[in-house]
Coordinates of C-alpha atoms in Angstrom, one line a residue:
M165 CA 52.9 85.3 103.1
A166 CA 50.7 84.7 100.2
R167 CA 53.4 86.0 97.8
D168 CA 53.8 82.8 95.8
A169 CA 50.1 82.7 95.1
R170 CA 49.8 86.2 94.3
N171 CA 52.5 86.2 91.4
D172 CA 50.1 83.7 89.7
V173 CA 48.2 86.3 88.4
A174 CA 48.4 90.3 87.5
Y175 CA 46.3 92.3 89.4
A176 CA 46.2 95.4 87.3
A177 CA 42.9 95.3 85.0
D178 CA 41.3 98.6 84.7
E179 CA 43.8 101.0 85.5
A180 CA 42.4 102.8 82.5
A181 CA 39.7 104.5 84.4
R182 CA 42.2 106.8 85.6
G183 CA 43.1 107.5 82.5
E184 CA 46.4 106.2 82.2
A185 CA 48.0 104.3 78.6
E186 CA 50.4 102.4 81.0
P187 CA 49.7 101.0 84.6
K188 CA 52.2 103.2 86.1
G189 CA 52.3 101.2 89.4
F190 CA 53.4 97.9 87.7
D191 CA 57.1 97.5 86.2
R192 CA 57.1 95.2 83.5
M193 CA 60.5 94.2 84.5
M194 CA 62.7 93.2 87.6
S195 CA 64.3 96.6 88.8
N196 CA 68.3 96.4 88.8
D197 CA 68.3 96.1 92.6
N198 CA 65.1 93.9 92.6
E199 CA 63.2 95.9 94.5
V200 CA 60.1 95.5 92.5
E201 CA 58.8 92.2 90.8
V202 CA 56.5 92.0 88.1
G203 CA 52.9 92.7 89.1
E204 CA 53.9 94.2 92.6
V205 CA 53.1 97.7 92.9
N206 CA 55.9 100.1 93.1
L207 CA 56.6 101.3 96.8
R208 CA 59.3 103.7 96.3
S209 CA 59.0 106.8 97.6
G210 CA 59.6 109.0 94.5
H211 CA 56.9 106.8 92.4
Q212 CA 54.3 107.3 95.3
L213 CA 54.4 110.8 95.8
Q214 CA 53.7 111.8 92.4
R215 CA 49.9 112.8 92.5
G216 CA 47.8 115.5 91.6
L217 CA 44.3 114.9 92.0
K218 CA 42.1 116.6 94.6
S219 CA 38.8 115.7 96.0
R220 CA 36.7 118.0 93.9
H221 CA 38.5 116.1 90.8
I222 CA 37.8 112.8 92.0
Q223 CA 34.3 114.0 92.8
F224 CA 33.5 115.0 89.6
L225 CA 35.3 112.4 87.7
A226 CA 32.9 110.0 89.7
L227 CA 29.7 112.2 89.1
G228 CA 30.8 112.8 85.4
G229 CA 30.7 109.0 85.2
A230 CA 27.3 108.4 87.2
I231 CA 24.9 110.5 85.6
G232 CA 24.6 109.5 81.8
T233 CA 22.5 107.2 79.6
G234 CA 21.1 105.1 82.5
L235 CA 19.2 108.5 83.7
F236 CA 18.5 110.4 80.6
I237 CA 16.9 107.2 78.5
G238 CA 17.1 104.2 80.7
S239 CA 14.6 106.2 83.4
G240 CA 12.0 106.3 80.5
A241 CA 12.2 102.7 79.9
I242 CA 11.9 102.2 83.8
L243 CA 8.9 104.4 83.9
A244 CA 6.9 103.0 81.0
T245 CA 7.3 99.6 82.6
T246 CA 6.9 100.2 86.0
G247 CA 5.2 104.1 86.8
P248 CA 6.8 106.6 88.7
A249 CA 6.7 105.4 92.2
P250 CA 8.5 102.2 91.6
L251 CA 11.4 104.3 89.6
F252 CA 11.8 106.5 92.6
M253 CA 11.6 103.8 94.8
A254 CA 14.4 102.1 92.9
Y255 CA 16.9 104.8 92.4
L256 CA 16.9 105.3 96.3
S257 CA 17.1 101.6 97.0
M258 CA 20.1 101.6 94.9
M259 CA 21.8 104.5 96.3
F260 CA 22.1 102.2 99.5
V261 CA 23.4 99.9 97.3
V262 CA 26.2 102.5 95.7
W263 CA 26.8 103.6 99.3
V264 CA 27.8 100.5 101.1
V265 CA 30.1 99.3 97.9
M266 CA 31.3 103.0 98.2
N267 CA 32.4 102.6 101.7
N268 CA 34.0 99.3 101.2
L269 CA 36.2 100.6 98.5
A270 CA 36.8 103.9 100.7
E271 CA 37.8 101.8 103.4
M272 CA 40.5 99.5 101.4
V273 CA 41.9 102.1 99.3
T274 CA 42.0 104.7 102.1
Y275 CA 44.5 102.2 104.0
L276 CA 46.5 101.4 101.2
P277 CA 46.2 104.2 98.7
M278 CA 48.9 103.0 96.5
R279 CA 49.5 104.0 92.9
G280 CA 49.2 101.2 90.7
I281 CA 46.2 99.8 92.6
S282 CA 43.0 98.4 90.8
I283 CA 39.9 96.7 92.1
P284 CA 41.5 93.1 90.8
Y285 CA 45.0 94.0 92.6
F286 CA 42.7 93.8 95.9
V287 CA 40.8 90.8 94.7
G288 CA 43.9 89.1 94.2
R289 CA 45.7 90.2 97.4
F290 CA 42.8 89.3 99.2
V291 CA 40.9 86.9 98.2
D292 CA 42.2 84.6 95.1
P293 CA 44.1 85.0 92.1
S294 CA 41.7 83.2 90.0
L295 CA 38.8 85.7 91.5
A296 CA 41.1 88.4 90.6
F297 CA 41.4 87.1 87.1
A298 CA 37.9 86.7 86.2
D299 CA 37.3 90.0 87.6
G300 CA 39.6 91.6 85.5
W301 CA 38.1 89.8 82.2
N302 CA 34.4 90.8 83.8
Y303 CA 35.5 94.6 83.6
W304 CA 36.7 94.7 80.0
Y305 CA 33.6 92.7 79.2
A306 CA 31.1 95.2 81.0
Y307 CA 32.9 98.1 79.3
A308 CA 32.5 96.4 76.0
M309 CA 29.0 96.1 76.3
L310 CA 28.5 99.4 77.6
V311 CA 30.1 100.9 74.2
A312 CA 27.5 98.6 72.5
A313 CA 24.5 100.7 74.7
E314 CA 25.8 104.0 74.1
C315 CA 25.6 103.6 70.3
T316 CA 22.3 102.3 70.6
A317 CA 21.2 105.0 73.1
G318 CA 22.8 107.6 70.6
A319 CA 21.1 106.0 67.6
I320 CA 17.5 106.3 69.5
I321 CA 18.2 110.0 70.5
L322 CA 19.3 111.1 66.9
Q323 CA 15.9 109.5 65.6
Y324 CA 14.1 112.1 67.7
W325 CA 15.0 114.7 65.0
T326 CA 14.7 112.3 61.7
Q327 CA 13.8 108.7 60.9
A328 CA 14.4 109.2 57.6
V329 CA 18.3 108.2 58.1
P330 CA 18.5 104.3 58.9
V331 CA 19.9 103.4 62.2
A332 CA 22.4 101.7 60.5
V333 CA 24.4 104.8 59.5
W334 CA 24.0 106.5 63.1
I335 CA 25.5 103.2 64.7
A336 CA 28.4 103.3 62.4
I337 CA 29.1 106.6 62.5
Q338 CA 29.7 106.5 66.3
L339 CA 31.4 103.4 66.3
I340 CA 33.9 105.4 63.4
V341 CA 34.4 108.7 65.4
I342 CA 35.0 106.5 68.7
L343 CA 37.5 104.9 66.8
L344 CA 39.1 107.8 65.6
L345 CA 39.0 109.4 69.0
N346 CA 40.6 106.5 70.4
I347 CA 43.6 105.9 68.1
I348 CA 44.1 109.2 66.5
A349 CA 42.9 112.2 68.8
V350 CA 43.3 110.2 72.1
S351 CA 45.5 113.5 73.4
F352 CA 42.4 115.2 73.4
F353 CA 40.5 112.3 75.3
G354 CA 41.0 113.9 79.1
E355 CA 40.1 117.3 78.2
A356 CA 37.1 116.3 76.0
E357 CA 35.8 114.4 78.8
F358 CA 35.9 117.3 81.3
W359 CA 33.5 119.8 79.2
F360 CA 31.2 116.4 78.5
A361 CA 31.1 115.8 82.0
S362 CA 30.3 119.8 82.7
I363 CA 27.6 119.5 80.1
K364 CA 26.0 116.6 81.8
L365 CA 25.9 117.9 85.6
I366 CA 25.2 121.4 83.8
T367 CA 22.0 119.4 82.3
I368 CA 20.8 117.6 85.0
M369 CA 20.7 120.4 87.5
G370 CA 18.9 122.4 85.0
L371 CA 16.1 119.9 84.3
I372 CA 15.9 119.2 88.1
I373 CA 15.1 123.2 88.5
L374 CA 13.0 123.1 85.5
G375 CA 11.1 120.3 87.2
I376 CA 10.4 122.2 90.4
V377 CA 9.1 125.3 88.1
L378 CA 6.8 123.1 86.2
F379 CA 5.6 121.4 89.2
F380 CA 4.3 124.8 90.6
G381 CA 2.7 126.2 87.2
G382 CA 6.0 128.1 86.2
G383 CA 5.5 126.9 82.7
P384 CA 4.3 129.2 79.4
N385 CA 0.6 127.3 80.0
H386 CA 1.2 128.6 83.6
D387 CA -0.7 125.1 84.9
P388 CA 1.0 123.6 87.6
L389 CA 1.7 119.7 87.4
Y390 CA 1.8 119.0 90.9
F391 CA 1.5 114.9 91.4
R392 CA -1.1 114.8 88.4
Y393 CA 0.3 111.9 87.1
W394 CA 0.6 109.8 90.3
N395 CA -2.9 110.2 90.1
D396 CA -3.9 109.7 86.6
P397 CA -2.6 107.1 84.9
G398 CA -1.2 106.1 88.3
A399 CA 1.9 106.0 90.9
F400 CA 2.3 102.1 89.9
K401 CA 2.0 100.6 87.1
P402 CA 1.4 97.0 87.5
Y403 CA 4.1 94.5 85.9
L404 CA 2.8 91.2 84.7
V405 CA 0.2 90.6 86.9
D406 CA -2.3 92.5 89.0
G407 CA -2.7 93.9 92.5
A408 CA 0.1 93.9 95.4
T409 CA 2.0 91.3 93.5
G410 CA 2.1 93.0 90.6
R411 CA 3.0 96.6 92.0
F412 CA 5.7 94.8 93.9
L413 CA 7.1 93.1 90.9
A414 CA 7.0 96.5 89.2
Y415 CA 9.5 97.7 92.0
W416 CA 11.5 94.9 91.6
T417 CA 12.0 95.3 87.9
A418 CA 12.8 98.4 88.3
F419 CA 15.2 98.1 91.0
V420 CA 17.3 95.8 89.0
R421 CA 16.9 98.1 86.0
A422 CA 18.2 101.0 87.8
G423 CA 21.5 99.5 88.6
F424 CA 22.4 100.1 84.9
S425 CA 23.1 104.0 85.8
F426 CA 25.8 103.0 88.5
I427 CA 27.6 100.5 87.4
T428 CA 31.6 101.1 87.2
S429 CA 30.9 104.5 89.3
P430 CA 31.8 103.6 92.8
E431 CA 35.1 102.4 91.3
L432 CA 36.1 105.6 89.7
I433 CA 37.0 107.3 93.0
A434 CA 38.7 104.3 94.1
L435 CA 40.9 103.9 90.9
S436 CA 42.1 107.2 91.3
A437 CA 42.9 107.0 94.8
G438 CA 47.0 106.5 93.7
E439 CA 46.7 109.5 92.0
T440 CA 45.1 111.7 94.7
V441 CA 46.7 114.4 97.0
A442 CA 46.8 113.5 100.7
P443 CA 44.6 110.4 99.7
R444 CA 43.9 109.2 103.2
R445 CA 42.3 113.0 103.8
N446 CA 40.7 113.5 100.4
I447 CA 39.4 110.0 99.7
P448 CA 37.1 109.7 102.8
K449 CA 35.9 113.3 102.2
A450 CA 35.2 112.5 98.4
A451 CA 33.3 109.2 99.3
R452 CA 31.3 110.6 101.5
R453 CA 30.0 113.6 99.4
F454 CA 30.2 111.6 96.3
V455 CA 27.3 109.2 97.5
W456 CA 24.9 112.4 98.9
R457 CA 25.5 114.3 95.9
L458 CA 24.6 111.3 93.5
A459 CA 21.4 110.9 95.8
I460 CA 20.1 114.2 95.1
F461 CA 21.0 114.1 91.1
Y462 CA 19.2 110.6 90.9
G463 CA 16.7 111.1 93.9
L464 CA 15.3 114.4 92.5
G465 CA 16.1 113.9 89.0
S466 CA 13.9 110.7 89.4
L467 CA 11.5 112.6 90.7
V468 CA 10.9 114.9 88.3
I469 CA 10.5 112.6 85.6
G470 CA 7.3 111.3 87.9
V471 CA 6.4 114.6 87.5
V472 CA 6.6 116.0 84.1
V473 CA 5.5 113.0 82.1
P474 CA 2.8 110.3 82.4
Y475 CA 4.0 106.4 82.0
D476 CA 1.6 106.0 79.5
E477 CA 3.1 108.5 77.0
K478 CA 3.4 106.8 73.6
E479 CA 6.7 108.1 73.0
L480 CA 8.5 106.7 76.1
L481 CA 11.2 103.8 75.3
H482 CA 9.6 100.7 76.4
G483 CA 8.5 97.0 74.8
D484 CA 8.9 96.5 71.0
S485 CA 8.7 100.5 70.4
N486 CA 11.1 102.5 68.9
A487 CA 10.4 105.6 70.5
S488 CA 13.2 108.3 70.2
A489 CA 13.3 110.8 73.0
S490 CA 14.3 111.3 77.1
P491 CA 11.7 111.3 79.4
Y492 CA 13.0 114.8 80.5
V493 CA 12.9 116.1 76.6
L494 CA 8.8 114.6 76.2
G495 CA 8.1 116.3 79.4
I496 CA 9.5 119.5 77.9
A497 CA 7.7 119.1 74.5
R498 CA 4.4 118.5 76.5
A499 CA 5.1 121.6 78.9
G500 CA 5.2 123.5 75.4
I501 CA 8.7 125.2 76.1
R502 CA 9.5 125.6 72.4
G503 CA 12.8 124.9 71.2
L504 CA 14.4 124.0 74.5
D505 CA 13.8 120.1 74.0
H506 CA 16.1 120.0 70.9
V507 CA 18.9 121.9 73.4
I508 CA 18.2 119.0 75.8
N509 CA 18.2 116.2 73.3
A510 CA 21.4 117.9 72.0
A511 CA 23.1 117.6 75.7
V512 CA 21.5 113.8 76.1
L513 CA 23.3 112.9 72.6
T514 CA 26.6 114.6 73.9
S515 CA 26.1 112.3 77.4
A516 CA 25.7 109.2 75.1
W517 CA 28.9 109.8 72.6
S518 CA 30.9 110.9 75.5
A519 CA 29.9 107.7 77.3
G520 CA 30.7 105.3 74.7
N521 CA 33.8 107.2 73.8
A522 CA 35.1 106.9 77.6
F523 CA 34.0 103.3 78.0
C524 CA 36.1 102.0 74.8
Y525 CA 38.8 103.9 76.1
S526 CA 38.5 102.2 79.4
G527 CA 38.0 98.9 78.2
S528 CA 40.6 98.6 75.7
R529 CA 43.2 100.1 78.6
V530 CA 41.5 97.4 80.7
L531 CA 42.5 94.8 78.1
Y532 CA 46.0 96.0 77.3
S533 CA 46.9 95.9 80.9
M534 CA 45.7 92.3 80.9
A535 CA 47.9 91.3 78.2
V536 CA 50.8 92.8 79.2
N537 CA 50.5 91.3 82.3
G538 CA 50.0 87.6 80.8
Q539 CA 45.9 87.4 81.8
A540 CA 45.2 88.3 77.7
P541 CA 46.6 87.1 74.7
R542 CA 50.2 89.1 73.9
F543 CA 49.0 90.8 70.8
F544 CA 46.5 92.9 72.8
A545 CA 49.4 94.9 73.8
R546 CA 50.5 96.0 70.3
T547 CA 50.3 99.8 70.6
T548 CA 51.2 102.4 67.7
K549 CA 54.3 104.9 68.1
R550 CA 52.1 107.2 70.1
G551 CA 51.3 104.1 73.0
V552 CA 48.0 103.4 71.7
P553 CA 46.7 100.3 72.1
W554 CA 45.0 99.8 68.6
V555 CA 44.5 95.7 68.7
A556 CA 43.0 96.4 72.2
V557 CA 40.8 99.1 70.7
L558 CA 39.7 97.3 67.6
F559 CA 38.9 94.4 69.9
T560 CA 36.5 96.2 72.0
L561 CA 35.0 98.1 69.3
L562 CA 34.5 94.9 67.4
I563 CA 32.4 93.7 70.3
G564 CA 30.5 97.0 70.2
C565 CA 29.3 96.7 66.9
L566 CA 26.7 94.4 68.7
A567 CA 24.7 97.7 68.4
F568 CA 24.2 96.7 65.0
L569 CA 21.6 94.1 66.4
N570 CA 19.7 97.6 66.1
V571 CA 18.9 97.2 62.5
S572 CA 16.7 94.2 62.7
N573 CA 15.1 94.6 66.3
S574 CA 13.5 97.7 67.8
G575 CA 15.6 100.1 69.7
A576 CA 14.0 99.7 73.1
Q577 CA 14.5 95.8 72.8
V578 CA 18.2 96.3 71.7
F579 CA 19.1 99.1 74.5
Q580 CA 17.5 96.5 77.2
W581 CA 19.7 93.5 76.2
F582 CA 22.8 95.8 76.5
T583 CA 21.8 97.2 79.9
N584 CA 20.6 93.7 81.3
I585 CA 24.1 92.4 80.1
S586 CA 26.5 95.4 81.7
T587 CA 24.4 95.6 84.6
I588 CA 24.7 92.1 85.6
S589 CA 28.8 92.3 84.9
G590 CA 28.4 95.6 87.0
F591 CA 26.6 93.5 90.0
I592 CA 29.1 90.7 89.6
A593 CA 31.8 93.3 90.3
W594 CA 30.1 94.6 93.5
I595 CA 29.6 91.4 94.8
V596 CA 33.6 90.6 94.1
I597 CA 34.3 93.9 95.6
M598 CA 31.7 93.2 99.2
V599 CA 33.5 89.6 99.2
T600 CA 36.9 91.1 98.8
Y601 CA 36.1 93.8 101.8
I602 CA 34.7 91.2 104.0
R603 CA 37.9 89.1 104.0
F604 CA 40.0 92.2 104.2
R605 CA 38.4 93.2 107.1
K606 CA 38.2 89.3 108.8
A607 CA 42.4 89.7 107.9
M608 CA 42.6 93.3 109.8
E609 CA 41.0 91.5 112.8
Q610 CA 43.1 88.6 112.4
H611 CA 46.4 90.4 112.6
G612 CA 45.1 92.7 115.3
L613 CA 45.0 96.0 112.8
L614 CA 41.6 96.9 112.5
H615 CA 41.5 99.7 114.8
T616 CA 44.2 101.3 112.6
L617 CA 42.1 101.5 109.6
P618 CA 42.2 105.2 108.7
F619 CA 38.7 105.5 107.7
R620 CA 35.9 103.5 109.1
T621 CA 32.4 103.4 108.0
P622 CA 29.0 102.8 109.7
L623 CA 27.2 99.5 109.9
Q624 CA 30.1 97.4 109.1
P625 CA 30.4 94.8 108.4
Y626 CA 26.6 94.0 108.5
A627 CA 25.6 96.6 105.9
T628 CA 27.9 94.9 103.6
W629 CA 26.5 91.2 104.3
A630 CA 22.9 92.6 103.6
T631 CA 23.7 94.2 100.7
L632 CA 25.8 91.2 99.6
L633 CA 22.3 89.6 99.8
I634 CA 20.7 91.7 97.9
I635 CA 22.9 92.0 95.2
S636 CA 23.1 88.3 94.8
V637 CA 19.2 87.9 94.8
L638 CA 19.2 90.8 91.9
T639 CA 21.5 89.0 89.8
L640 CA 19.5 85.7 90.0
T641 CA 16.0 87.4 89.3
N642 CA 17.1 90.0 86.9
G643 CA 15.6 88.3 84.3
F644 CA 12.4 86.7 86.5
Q645 CA 10.2 88.0 83.6
V646 CA 11.0 85.3 81.4
F647 CA 9.9 82.6 83.1
F648 CA 6.5 83.6 82.9
P649 CA 5.2 81.7 80.0
S650 CA 3.5 84.8 78.2
E651 CA 6.8 86.5 78.5
W652 CA 9.6 83.7 77.8
S653 CA 12.0 84.8 74.8
A654 CA 15.4 83.0 74.5
S655 CA 17.5 86.3 73.5
N656 CA 16.2 88.2 76.9
F657 CA 17.2 85.0 78.9
L658 CA 20.6 85.1 77.3
A659 CA 20.7 88.8 77.8
A660 CA 19.5 88.2 81.5
Y661 CA 22.3 85.2 82.5
I662 CA 24.8 84.6 80.0
T663 CA 27.2 86.9 81.7
I664 CA 27.1 84.6 84.9
P665 CA 28.5 81.3 83.3
I666 CA 30.8 83.4 81.1
F667 CA 32.6 84.6 84.6
L668 CA 32.5 81.4 86.5
V669 CA 34.0 79.8 83.4
L670 CA 36.9 82.1 83.5
Y671 CA 36.9 81.4 87.1
I672 CA 36.8 77.9 87.1
M673 CA 39.4 77.7 84.3
H674 CA 42.0 79.6 85.9
K675 CA 41.9 77.6 88.8
L676 CA 42.4 74.6 87.2
F677 CA 45.3 75.7 85.3
Y678 CA 47.3 77.7 87.9
R679 CA 46.1 75.0 90.5
T680 CA 45.6 77.9 92.8
R681 CA 43.9 77.5 96.5
F682 CA 39.7 78.3 96.9
A683 CA 40.8 81.2 98.6
I684 CA 43.9 82.5 100.4
R685 CA 44.0 81.9 104.2
T686 CA 43.4 84.7 106.4
D687 CA 46.5 84.3 108.6
D688 CA 48.6 84.2 104.7
V689 CA 46.7 87.2 103.5
D690 CA 49.1 90.5 103.5
V691 CA 47.9 93.2 105.0
L692 CA 51.4 94.7 105.7
T693 CA 52.8 95.6 102.3
G694 CA 52.7 99.1 101.6
K695 CA 51.3 100.3 105.1
K696 CA 54.4 101.8 106.2
E697 CA 54.9 103.6 103.3
M698 CA 51.2 105.0 103.2
D699 CA 51.4 105.8 107.0
D700 CA 54.6 107.9 106.1
M701 CA 53.0 109.8 103.5
A702 CA 49.9 110.6 105.4
A703 CA 52.2 111.5 108.6
A704 CA 53.6 114.0 106.3
D705 CA 50.4 115.5 104.8
V706 CA 49.5 119.1 106.2
E707 CA 45.9 120.0 105.9
P708 CA 45.2 123.1 104.6
V709 CA 43.4 125.8 107.2
P710 CA 40.7 128.2 105.7
K711 CA 42.0 131.8 106.1
N712 CA 38.6 133.4 105.5
W713 CA 34.7 132.4 105.4
L714 CA 35.3 132.0 101.7
Q715 CA 37.4 129.2 102.1
K716 CA 35.9 127.5 104.5
V717 CA 32.7 127.2 102.4
W718 CA 34.9 126.0 99.3
F719 CA 36.4 123.7 101.5
W720 CA 33.2 122.4 102.7
I721 CA 32.1 122.3 98.9
A722 CA 35.1 120.4 97.6

């Protein structure tokens, strides 16, 4: 088997997405009976049975992670650039991508829902240790950039109330608060995130209902909006060139930018598998319902934006503007609903602060985990007496300080830089996930075990190959506009493409240093370790039987 190759690298890179200060599934020293080796998942039954998350918990976690700044703020930039039709079409298109990625992850983690798993763990086990190493650093890089993006978004939101305070002050306040929450008050992190996620879900549901009311003329002026703004100024805003080509480029631009809303969200359900009660029953349920619920929130949410505000609204975030509002807030103000715009703006602000805090937490734990496992310098593993990896927190926030670029540039421009950088990191992570799934499926076929998969999704592997092609093209063309002579910008070019060479350098350097083969041979891919333990755990699971119609409804919802 490929044990020697796998031991060259530790696979625990983004354990922190489950909110753990220490990756619980990885023993740092050899056990006395030599049952567990460094970098190996602990398969002892007592360890594997310590689970507490239910289906509704992990769906809530993933939905809360997916609904945030991308929808509340980034959607306004897409609307201003491309129009309402490309915005709506782009989110629906991206939902197909998320569905496929979610299915890939769900099949793998339902088969091996071991505590201690991470995305790079599967990459190193089924594909290549060097790719796992680069993938771990890529996740940290994405989280660090997302901290900067959220701080920038927070500053933009705060300027809705006043522009008298310098933007640098708002950014500094946010970074200090994030620092304190991640070092001093980390014990409140889980509870705070629960309530922040609740606010986000309640806010988006309320906004969708409000949009429907305004659509039919239920606002203060009783003027039905219908699809007025789809007719004037129009459904499409041609991008860069006129005609059909301009409309297609508008859609493609919206498709690329829509990815920012979803990066790292499918991974959350997969990463929580090791903490989930009856994972082979609950992970498939959560995966199916997550995608459909996300489609409802984003499908209706993006449609509402195009209904309540036109793409030529001057206060939308676009180009070189310093606009300071969410499109939902602007739509409420246009409808004449007094006071509600401030309430929604405050809710959107909590979303940005919550996300920035969560990304710093996750990024620092990724870095800490890599340091513990030899993937990063050891000093990143230093902790406080309470076990907080303060060096990793400070280094992650140091990258987050790039948000101060907003001081000398427009808020829209800086926000676009960070969304580009983090989106491409997310796309690369999804490419790695799909490559890993294809190798996993091929290995299962090779070993005659494909029929034993406890959860199989439709259209595979064809949907994965098609999505892999789509995401690869999106990654390569995400900054296509800079190649138009009138649109050339060195900063925009770097924001669009710098992530790709960084990832390749990490991958190649690790491969040259450890001299690993290009990929683990299919015959040598280990698809058996942990299977028996997970089969035994699944066999012991007793599915609850609803006792009345209320329980039937609850089991269907949750």
